[in-house]
Short mmCIF file of C-alpha atoms and ligand atoms in Angstrom, two decimals:
data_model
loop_
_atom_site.label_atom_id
_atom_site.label_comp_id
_atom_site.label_asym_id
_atom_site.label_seq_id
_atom_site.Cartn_x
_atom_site.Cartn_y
_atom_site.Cartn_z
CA UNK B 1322 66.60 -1.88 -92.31
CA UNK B 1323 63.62 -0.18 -94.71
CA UNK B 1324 63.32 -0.50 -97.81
CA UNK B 1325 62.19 2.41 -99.49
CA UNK B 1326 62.32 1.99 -103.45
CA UNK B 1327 63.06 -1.75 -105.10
CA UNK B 1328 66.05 -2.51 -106.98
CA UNK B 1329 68.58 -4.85 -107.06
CA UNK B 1330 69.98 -6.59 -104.11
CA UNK B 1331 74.11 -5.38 -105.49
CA UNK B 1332 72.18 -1.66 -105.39
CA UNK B 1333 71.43 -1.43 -101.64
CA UNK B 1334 68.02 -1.60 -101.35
CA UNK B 1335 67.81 -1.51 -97.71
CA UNK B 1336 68.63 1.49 -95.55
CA UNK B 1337 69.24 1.94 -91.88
CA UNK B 1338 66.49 4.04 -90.81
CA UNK B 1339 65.31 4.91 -86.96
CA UNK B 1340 61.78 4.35 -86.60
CA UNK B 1341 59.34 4.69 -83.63
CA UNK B 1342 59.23 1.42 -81.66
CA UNK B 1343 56.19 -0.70 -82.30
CA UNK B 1344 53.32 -1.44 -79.08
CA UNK B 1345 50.93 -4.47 -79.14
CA UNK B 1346 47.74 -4.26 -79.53
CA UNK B 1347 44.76 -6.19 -77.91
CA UNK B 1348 46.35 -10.13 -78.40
CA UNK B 1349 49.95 -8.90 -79.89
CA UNK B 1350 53.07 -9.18 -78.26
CA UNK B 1351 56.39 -7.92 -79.24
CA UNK B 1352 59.41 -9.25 -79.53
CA UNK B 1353 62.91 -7.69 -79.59
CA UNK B 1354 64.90 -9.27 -82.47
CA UNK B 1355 67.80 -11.61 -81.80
CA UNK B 1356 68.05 -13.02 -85.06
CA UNK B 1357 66.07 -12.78 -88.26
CA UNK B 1358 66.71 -15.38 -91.32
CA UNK B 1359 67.20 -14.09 -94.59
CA UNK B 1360 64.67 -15.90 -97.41
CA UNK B 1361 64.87 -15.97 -101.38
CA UNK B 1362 61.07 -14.14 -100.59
CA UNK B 1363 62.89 -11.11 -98.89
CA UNK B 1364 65.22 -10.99 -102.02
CA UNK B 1365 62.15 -10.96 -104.46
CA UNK B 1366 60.56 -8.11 -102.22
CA UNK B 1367 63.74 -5.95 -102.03
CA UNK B 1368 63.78 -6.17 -105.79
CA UNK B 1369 60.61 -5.34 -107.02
CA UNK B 1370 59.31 -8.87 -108.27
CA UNK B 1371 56.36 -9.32 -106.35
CA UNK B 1372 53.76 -6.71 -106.45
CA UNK B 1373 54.52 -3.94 -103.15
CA UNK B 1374 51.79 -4.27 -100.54
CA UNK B 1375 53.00 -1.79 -98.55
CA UNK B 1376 56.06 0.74 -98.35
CA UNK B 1377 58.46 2.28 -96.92
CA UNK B 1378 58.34 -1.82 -95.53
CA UNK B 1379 60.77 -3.79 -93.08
CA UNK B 1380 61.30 -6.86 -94.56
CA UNK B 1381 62.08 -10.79 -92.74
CA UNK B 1382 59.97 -13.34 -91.59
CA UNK B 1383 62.11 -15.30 -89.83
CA UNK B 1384 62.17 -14.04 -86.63
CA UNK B 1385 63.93 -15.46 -83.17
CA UNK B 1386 63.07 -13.29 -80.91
CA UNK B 1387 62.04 -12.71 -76.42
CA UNK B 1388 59.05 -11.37 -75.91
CA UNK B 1389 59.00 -7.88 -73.62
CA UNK B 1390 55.78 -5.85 -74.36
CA UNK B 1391 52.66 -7.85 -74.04
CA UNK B 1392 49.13 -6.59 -75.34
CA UNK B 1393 45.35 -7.18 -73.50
CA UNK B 1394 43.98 -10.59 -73.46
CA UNK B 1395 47.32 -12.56 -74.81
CA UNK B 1396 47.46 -15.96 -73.87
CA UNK B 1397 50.13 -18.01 -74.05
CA UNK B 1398 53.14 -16.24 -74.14
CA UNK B 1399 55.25 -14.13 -70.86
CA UNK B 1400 57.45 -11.82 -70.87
CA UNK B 1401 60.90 -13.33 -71.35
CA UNK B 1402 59.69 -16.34 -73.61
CA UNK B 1403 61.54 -16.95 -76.41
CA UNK B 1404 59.57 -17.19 -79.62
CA UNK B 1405 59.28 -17.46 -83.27
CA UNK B 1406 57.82 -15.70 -86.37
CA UNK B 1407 57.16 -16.86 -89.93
CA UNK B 1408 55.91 -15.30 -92.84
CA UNK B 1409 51.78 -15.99 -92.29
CA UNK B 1410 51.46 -12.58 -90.12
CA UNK B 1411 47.37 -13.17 -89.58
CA UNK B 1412 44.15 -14.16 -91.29
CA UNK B 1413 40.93 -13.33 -91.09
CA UNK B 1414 39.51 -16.70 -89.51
CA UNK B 1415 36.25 -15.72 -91.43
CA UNK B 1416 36.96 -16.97 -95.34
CA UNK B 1417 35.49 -19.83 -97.29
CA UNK B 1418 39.68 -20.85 -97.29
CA UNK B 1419 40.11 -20.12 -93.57
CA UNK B 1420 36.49 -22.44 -93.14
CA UNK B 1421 37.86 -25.14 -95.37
CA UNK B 1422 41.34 -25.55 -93.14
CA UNK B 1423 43.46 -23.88 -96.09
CA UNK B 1424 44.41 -20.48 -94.16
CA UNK B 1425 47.40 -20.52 -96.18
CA UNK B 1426 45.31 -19.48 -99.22
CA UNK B 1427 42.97 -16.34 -96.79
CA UNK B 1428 42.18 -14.02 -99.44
CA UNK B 1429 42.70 -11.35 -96.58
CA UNK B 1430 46.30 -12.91 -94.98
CA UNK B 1431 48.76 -11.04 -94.11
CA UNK B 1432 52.71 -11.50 -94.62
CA UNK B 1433 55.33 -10.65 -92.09
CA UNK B 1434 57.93 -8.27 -93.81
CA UNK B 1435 55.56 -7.27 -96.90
CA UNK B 1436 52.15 -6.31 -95.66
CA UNK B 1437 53.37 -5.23 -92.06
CA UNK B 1438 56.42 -4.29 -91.02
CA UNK B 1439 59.40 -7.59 -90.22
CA UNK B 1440 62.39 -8.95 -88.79
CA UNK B 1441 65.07 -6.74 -90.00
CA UNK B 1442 64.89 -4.57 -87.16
CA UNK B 1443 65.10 -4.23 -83.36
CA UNK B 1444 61.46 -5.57 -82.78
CA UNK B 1445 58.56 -6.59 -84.12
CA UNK B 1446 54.48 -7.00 -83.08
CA UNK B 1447 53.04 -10.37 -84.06
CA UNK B 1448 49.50 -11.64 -82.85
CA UNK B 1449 50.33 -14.04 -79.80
CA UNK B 1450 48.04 -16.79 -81.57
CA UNK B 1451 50.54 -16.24 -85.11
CA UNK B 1452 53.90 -16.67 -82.63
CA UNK B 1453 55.87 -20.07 -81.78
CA UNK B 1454 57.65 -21.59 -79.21
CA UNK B 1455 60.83 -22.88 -80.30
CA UNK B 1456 62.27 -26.00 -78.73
CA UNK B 1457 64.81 -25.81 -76.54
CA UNK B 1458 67.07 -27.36 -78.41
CA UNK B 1459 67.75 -24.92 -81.05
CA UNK B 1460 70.21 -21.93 -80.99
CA UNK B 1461 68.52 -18.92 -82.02
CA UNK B 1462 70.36 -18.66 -85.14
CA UNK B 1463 70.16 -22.07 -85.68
CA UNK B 1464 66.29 -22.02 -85.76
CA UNK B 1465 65.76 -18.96 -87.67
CA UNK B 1466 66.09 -20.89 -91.02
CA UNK B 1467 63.33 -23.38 -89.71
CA UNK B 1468 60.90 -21.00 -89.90
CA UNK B 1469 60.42 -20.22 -93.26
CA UNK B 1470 62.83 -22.42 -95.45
CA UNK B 1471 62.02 -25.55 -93.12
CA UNK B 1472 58.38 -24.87 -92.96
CA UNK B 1473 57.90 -24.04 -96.59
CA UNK B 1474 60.09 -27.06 -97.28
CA UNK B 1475 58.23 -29.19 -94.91
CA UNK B 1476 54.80 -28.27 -96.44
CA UNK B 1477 56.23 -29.14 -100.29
CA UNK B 1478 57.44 -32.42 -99.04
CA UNK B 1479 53.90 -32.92 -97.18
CA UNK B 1480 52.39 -32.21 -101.05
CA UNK B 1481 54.91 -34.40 -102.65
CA UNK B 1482 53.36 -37.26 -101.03
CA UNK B 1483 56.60 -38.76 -100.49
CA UNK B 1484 56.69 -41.50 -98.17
CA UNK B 1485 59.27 -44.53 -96.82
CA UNK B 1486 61.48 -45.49 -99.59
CA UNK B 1487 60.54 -43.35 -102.18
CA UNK B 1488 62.73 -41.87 -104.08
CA UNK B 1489 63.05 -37.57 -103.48
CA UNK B 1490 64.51 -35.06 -106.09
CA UNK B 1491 65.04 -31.53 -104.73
CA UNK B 1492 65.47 -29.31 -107.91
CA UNK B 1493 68.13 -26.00 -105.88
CA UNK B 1494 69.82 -26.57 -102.77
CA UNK B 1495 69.69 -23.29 -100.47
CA UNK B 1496 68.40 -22.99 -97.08
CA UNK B 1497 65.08 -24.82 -97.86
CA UNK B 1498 66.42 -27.74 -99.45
CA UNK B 1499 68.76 -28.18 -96.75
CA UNK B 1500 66.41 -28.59 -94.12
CA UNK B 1501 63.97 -30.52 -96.42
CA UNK B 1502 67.28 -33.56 -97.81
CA UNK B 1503 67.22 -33.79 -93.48
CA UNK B 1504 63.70 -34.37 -93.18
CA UNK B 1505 63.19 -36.89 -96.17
CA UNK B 1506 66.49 -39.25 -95.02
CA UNK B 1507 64.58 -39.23 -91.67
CA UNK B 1508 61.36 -40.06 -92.84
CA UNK B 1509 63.32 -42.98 -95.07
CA UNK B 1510 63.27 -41.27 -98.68
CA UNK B 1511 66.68 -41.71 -100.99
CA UNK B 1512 67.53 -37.92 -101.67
CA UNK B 1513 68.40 -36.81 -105.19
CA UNK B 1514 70.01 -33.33 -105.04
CA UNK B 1515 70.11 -31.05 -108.24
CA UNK B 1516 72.48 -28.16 -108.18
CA UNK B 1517 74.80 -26.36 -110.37
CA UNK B 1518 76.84 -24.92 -107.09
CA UNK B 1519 80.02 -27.26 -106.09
CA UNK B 1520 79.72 -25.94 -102.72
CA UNK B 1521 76.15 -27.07 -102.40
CA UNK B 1522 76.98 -30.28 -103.69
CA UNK B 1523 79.40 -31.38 -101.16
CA UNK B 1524 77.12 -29.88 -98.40
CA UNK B 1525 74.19 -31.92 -100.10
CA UNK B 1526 76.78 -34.89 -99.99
CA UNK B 1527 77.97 -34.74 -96.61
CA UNK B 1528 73.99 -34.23 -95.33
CA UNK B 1529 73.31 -37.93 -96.86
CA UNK B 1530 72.01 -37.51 -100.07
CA UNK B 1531 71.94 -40.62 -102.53
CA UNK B 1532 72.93 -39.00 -105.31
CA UNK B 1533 73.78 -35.41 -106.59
CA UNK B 1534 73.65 -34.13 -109.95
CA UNK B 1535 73.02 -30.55 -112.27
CA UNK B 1536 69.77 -29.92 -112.78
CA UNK B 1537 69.79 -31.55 -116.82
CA UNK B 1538 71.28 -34.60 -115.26
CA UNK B 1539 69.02 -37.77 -115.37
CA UNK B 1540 68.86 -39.36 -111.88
CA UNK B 1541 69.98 -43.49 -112.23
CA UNK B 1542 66.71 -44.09 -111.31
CA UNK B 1543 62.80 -42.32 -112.07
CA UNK B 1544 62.13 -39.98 -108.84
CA UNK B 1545 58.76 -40.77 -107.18
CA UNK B 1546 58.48 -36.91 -106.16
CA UNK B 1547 60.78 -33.95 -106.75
CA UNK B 1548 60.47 -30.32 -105.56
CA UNK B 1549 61.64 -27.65 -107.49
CA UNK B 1550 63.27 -24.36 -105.09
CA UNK B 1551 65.25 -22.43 -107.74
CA UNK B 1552 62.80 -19.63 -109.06
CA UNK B 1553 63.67 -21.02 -113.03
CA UNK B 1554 61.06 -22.16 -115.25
CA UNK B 1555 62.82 -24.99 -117.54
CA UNK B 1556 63.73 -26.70 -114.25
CA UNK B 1557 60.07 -27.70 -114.18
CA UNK B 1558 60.39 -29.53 -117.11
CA UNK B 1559 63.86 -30.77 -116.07
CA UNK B 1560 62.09 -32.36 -112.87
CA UNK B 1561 59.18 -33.97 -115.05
CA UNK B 1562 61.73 -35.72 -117.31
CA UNK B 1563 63.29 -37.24 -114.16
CA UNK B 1564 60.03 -38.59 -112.58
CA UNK B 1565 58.28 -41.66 -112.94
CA UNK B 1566 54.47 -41.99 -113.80
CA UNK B 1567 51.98 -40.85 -111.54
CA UNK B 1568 54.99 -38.86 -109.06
CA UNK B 1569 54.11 -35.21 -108.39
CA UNK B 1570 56.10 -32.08 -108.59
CA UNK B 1571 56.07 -29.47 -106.17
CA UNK B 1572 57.10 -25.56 -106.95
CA UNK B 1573 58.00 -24.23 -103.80
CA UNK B 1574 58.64 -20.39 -105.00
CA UNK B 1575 56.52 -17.50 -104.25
CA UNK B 1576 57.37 -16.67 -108.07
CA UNK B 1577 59.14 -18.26 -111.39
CA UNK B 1578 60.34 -17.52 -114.53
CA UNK B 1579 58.31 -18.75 -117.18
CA UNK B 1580 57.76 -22.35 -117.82
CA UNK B 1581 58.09 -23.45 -120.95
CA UNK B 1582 55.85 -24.94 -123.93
CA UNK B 1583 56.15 -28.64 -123.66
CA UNK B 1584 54.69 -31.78 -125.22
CA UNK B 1585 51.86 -33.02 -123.26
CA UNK B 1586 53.43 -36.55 -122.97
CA UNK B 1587 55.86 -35.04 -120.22
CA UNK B 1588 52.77 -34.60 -117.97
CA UNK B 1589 50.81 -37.65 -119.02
CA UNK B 1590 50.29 -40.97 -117.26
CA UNK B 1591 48.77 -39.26 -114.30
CA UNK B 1592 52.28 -36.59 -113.64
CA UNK B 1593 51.31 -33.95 -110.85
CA UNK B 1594 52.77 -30.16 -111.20
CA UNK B 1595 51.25 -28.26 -108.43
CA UNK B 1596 52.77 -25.09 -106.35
CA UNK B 1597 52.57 -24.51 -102.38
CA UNK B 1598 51.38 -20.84 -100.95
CA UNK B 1599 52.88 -20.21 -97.98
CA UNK B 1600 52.12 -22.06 -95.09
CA UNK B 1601 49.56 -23.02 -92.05
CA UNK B 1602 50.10 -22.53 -88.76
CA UNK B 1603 49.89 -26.37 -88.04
CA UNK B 1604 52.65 -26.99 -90.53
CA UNK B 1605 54.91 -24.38 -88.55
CA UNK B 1606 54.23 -26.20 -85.20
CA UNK B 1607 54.71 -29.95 -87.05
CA UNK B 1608 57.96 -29.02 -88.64
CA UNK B 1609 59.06 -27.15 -85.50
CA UNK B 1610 58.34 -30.64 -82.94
CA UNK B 1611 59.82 -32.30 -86.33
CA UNK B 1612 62.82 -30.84 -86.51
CA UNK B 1613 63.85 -31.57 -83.02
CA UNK B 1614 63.03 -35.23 -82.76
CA UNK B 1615 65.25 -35.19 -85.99
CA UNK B 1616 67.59 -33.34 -85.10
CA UNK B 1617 67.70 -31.24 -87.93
CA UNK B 1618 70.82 -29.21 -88.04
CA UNK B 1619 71.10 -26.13 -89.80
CA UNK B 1620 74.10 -24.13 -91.89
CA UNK B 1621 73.91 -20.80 -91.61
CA UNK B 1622 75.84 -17.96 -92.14
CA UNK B 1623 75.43 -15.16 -89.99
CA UNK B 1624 75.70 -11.33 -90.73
CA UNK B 1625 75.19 -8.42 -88.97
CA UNK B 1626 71.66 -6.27 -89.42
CA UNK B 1627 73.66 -3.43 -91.23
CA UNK B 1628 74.78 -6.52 -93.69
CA UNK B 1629 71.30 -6.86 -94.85
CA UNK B 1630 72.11 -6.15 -98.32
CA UNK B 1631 75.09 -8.72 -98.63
CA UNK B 1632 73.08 -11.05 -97.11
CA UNK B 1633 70.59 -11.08 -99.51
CA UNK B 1634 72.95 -10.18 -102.64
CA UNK B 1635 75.57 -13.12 -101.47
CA UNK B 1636 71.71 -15.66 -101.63
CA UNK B 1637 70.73 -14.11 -104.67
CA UNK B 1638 74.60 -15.59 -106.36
CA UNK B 1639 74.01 -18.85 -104.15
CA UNK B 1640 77.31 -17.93 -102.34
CA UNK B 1641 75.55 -19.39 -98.92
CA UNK B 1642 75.51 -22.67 -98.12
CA UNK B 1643 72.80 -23.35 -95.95
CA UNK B 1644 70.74 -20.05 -94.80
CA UNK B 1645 71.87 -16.79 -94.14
CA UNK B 1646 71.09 -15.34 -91.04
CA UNK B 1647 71.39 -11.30 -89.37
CA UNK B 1648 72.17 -11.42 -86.04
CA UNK B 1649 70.42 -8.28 -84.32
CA UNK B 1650 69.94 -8.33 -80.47
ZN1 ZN L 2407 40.56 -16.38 -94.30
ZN1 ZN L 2408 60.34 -17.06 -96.62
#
């Protein structure tokens, strides 16, 4: 599915288009699609709100896929391998980021399904040393949502600096959040889910959260860390009223609407507001070996690859609950 001109996800964005089939290069391999996970970054791409690196473009970055070509000098992976692909195509190694152990923040990265070509297609060519093994214990639809929305989700909670007993509030409860409520019961955090979605609610419920609530709700108790996921500015300050002195507040979003004016005593007393860039490729393989020893356990809601633009349409009105995923090969 290409997408050849933004516009809304209701419009049709995408288009089913034949295109020549990808080869590797020198240490690629490609991999022919089984699944590909559908992310609230594929919805902002489709519609125009992040800048376009590159179009026509194939968007997804959530790729479960077996390898079948192989390119010169790849180690690592065989033909037949099952393996994974996230959103942090390549860097260049070389930067004063990529020096300092922040790849995530390469000023010449690129993104799976925006600068080169994705998952919402038959195959795709990834760099054998930007690829994943997934653990066995994982369907292939089951992991696709991992891979961004659990990685992403597992970096924020990383930042939070949440640890054993503290008290979590996750601001938005899609496919991210999901994975994340999982994570932070295992690690020993009380979850505090905010969402406006009934649906999401009672999944948020029935995955052990302490508490849920709409986002202008005041938690029983001060949160210790909360994470914002919905893409809406006066959330921020929704989270900062909630959390106790010296607790942090992640943005997880690639973008947001404006945050508002506020008085400074919201922030004061040592309150962190910081965002989280994509991801490295050590927090792919932690949340990955994470997520099994869990287990984490994933909702999704499969379509097929011609459903592309209900997929992302039926996100964009939080009518999933849990991840939506296309089913391809
Ligand atoms: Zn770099
Ligand atoms: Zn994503």
């Amino acid at each position: 599915m290409v997408l050849e001109r933004p516009r809304p996800a209701e419009e049709g964005p995408l288009q089913a288009r034949d295109i020549p089939e990808p080869a590797p290069g020198p240490g690629e391999i490609r991999a022919r699609v089984c699944v590909c996970g559908v992310c609230h970054t594929d919805l902002h791409i489709v519609q125009g709100e992040l800048a376009m690196h590159k179009l026509p473009v194939v968007p997804g970055h959530q790729v479960v896929g077996v390898v079948d070509a192989i390119g010169v000098g790849v180690k690592g992976f065989r033909e037949g391998d099952r393996t994974g692909i996230i959103w942090l195509h390549s860097t260049d190694g070389s930067c004063q980021y990529c020096g300092r152990g922040q790849e995530n923040l390469c000023i010449n990265a690129k993104f799976t399904g925006y600068d080169v070509d994705g998952g919402y297609a038959e195959a795709v060519i990834v760099p054998a040393a930007f690829a994943y093994h997934i653990p066995k214990n994982f369907s292939d639809e089951n992991a696709a949502p991992l891979l961004c929305a659990g990685v992403i989700g597992y970096r924020s909670l990383k930042l939070s600096g949440a640890s054993r007993s503290d008290r979590v509030g996750l601001y938005g409860f899609g496919a991210s959040a999901h994975v994340v409520l999982q994570i932070a019961r295992h690690m020993g955090c009380e979850v505090y889910v905010f969402t406006r979605t009934a649906a999401h609610k009672e999944l948020a419920t029935r995955l052990g959260a302490t508490w849920v609530g709409d986002a202008k709700d005041r938690p029983p108790q001060e949160l210790d860390a909360a994470i914002v996921f919905a893409p809406a500015g006066p959330v921020v300050l929704d989270a900062l009223h909630a959390l106790r002195k010296g607790g942090t507040v992640v943005l997880a979003g690639i973008t947001m609407t404006p945050i508002p004016q506020t008085d400074y005593s919201l922030l004061y007393h040592e309150r962190v507001v910081r965002s989280v860039a994509n991801s490295t490729r050590q927090d792919a393989r932690e949340l990955l070996e994470l997520a099994a020893e869990v287990p984490v356990r994933t909702e999704v809601k499969l379509y097929r690859l011609e459903e592309a633009n209900q997929a992302l349409a039926d996100m964009k009105h939080s009518r999933i609950e849990g991840a939506g995923v296309l089913r391809i090969g």
